CSV table of C-alpha atoms in Angstrom, one decimal:
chain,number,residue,atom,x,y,z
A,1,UNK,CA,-1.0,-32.7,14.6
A,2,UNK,CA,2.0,-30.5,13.9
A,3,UNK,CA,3.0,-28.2,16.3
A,4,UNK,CA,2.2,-24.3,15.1
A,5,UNK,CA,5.8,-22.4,15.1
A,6,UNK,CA,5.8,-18.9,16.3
A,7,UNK,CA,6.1,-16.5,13.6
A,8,UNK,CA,9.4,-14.9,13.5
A,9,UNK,CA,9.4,-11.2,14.2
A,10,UNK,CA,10.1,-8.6,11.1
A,11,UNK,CA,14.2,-8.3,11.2
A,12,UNK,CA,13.5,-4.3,9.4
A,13,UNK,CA,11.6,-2.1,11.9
A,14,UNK,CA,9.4,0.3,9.4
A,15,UNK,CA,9.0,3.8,11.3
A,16,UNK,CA,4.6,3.3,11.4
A,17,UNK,CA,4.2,7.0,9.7
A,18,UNK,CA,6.2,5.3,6.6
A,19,UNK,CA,3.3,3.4,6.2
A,20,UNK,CA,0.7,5.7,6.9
A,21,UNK,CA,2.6,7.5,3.8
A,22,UNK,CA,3.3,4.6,1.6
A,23,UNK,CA,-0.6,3.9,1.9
A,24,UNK,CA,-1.5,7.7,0.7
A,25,UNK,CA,0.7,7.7,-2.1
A,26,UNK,CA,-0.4,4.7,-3.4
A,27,UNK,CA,-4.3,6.1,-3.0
A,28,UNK,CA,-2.7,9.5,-4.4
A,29,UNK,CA,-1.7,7.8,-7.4
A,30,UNK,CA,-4.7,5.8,-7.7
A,31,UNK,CA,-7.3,8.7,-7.6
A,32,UNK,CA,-5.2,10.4,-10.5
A,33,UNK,CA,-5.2,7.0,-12.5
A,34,UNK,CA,-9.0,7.1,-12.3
A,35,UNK,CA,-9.0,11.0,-13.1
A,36,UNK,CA,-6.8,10.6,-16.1
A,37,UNK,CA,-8.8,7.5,-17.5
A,38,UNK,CA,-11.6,9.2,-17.1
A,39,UNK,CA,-10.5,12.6,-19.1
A,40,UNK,CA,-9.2,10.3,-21.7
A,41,UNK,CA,-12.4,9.0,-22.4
A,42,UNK,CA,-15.1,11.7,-22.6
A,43,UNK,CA,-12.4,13.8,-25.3
């Protein structure tokens, strides 16, 4: 059986409220995807 190698650690350090933000954009932009789909469609 092969030995398991340790997983090498992330050389970038991302600040943790840079992803807390990235995350919220990206439902941000979701929720007005949905909310312009769904406009489009009832006119």
């Amino acid at each position: 059986m092969a030995k398991k190698q340790k997983p090498e650690e992330c050389k970038q350090k991302v600040a943790e409220y840079m992803l807390t933000y990235g995350d919220m954009m990206t439902l941000l932009l979701c929720s007005f995807v949905l909310f312009f789909i769904d406009r489009c469609q009832k006119i």
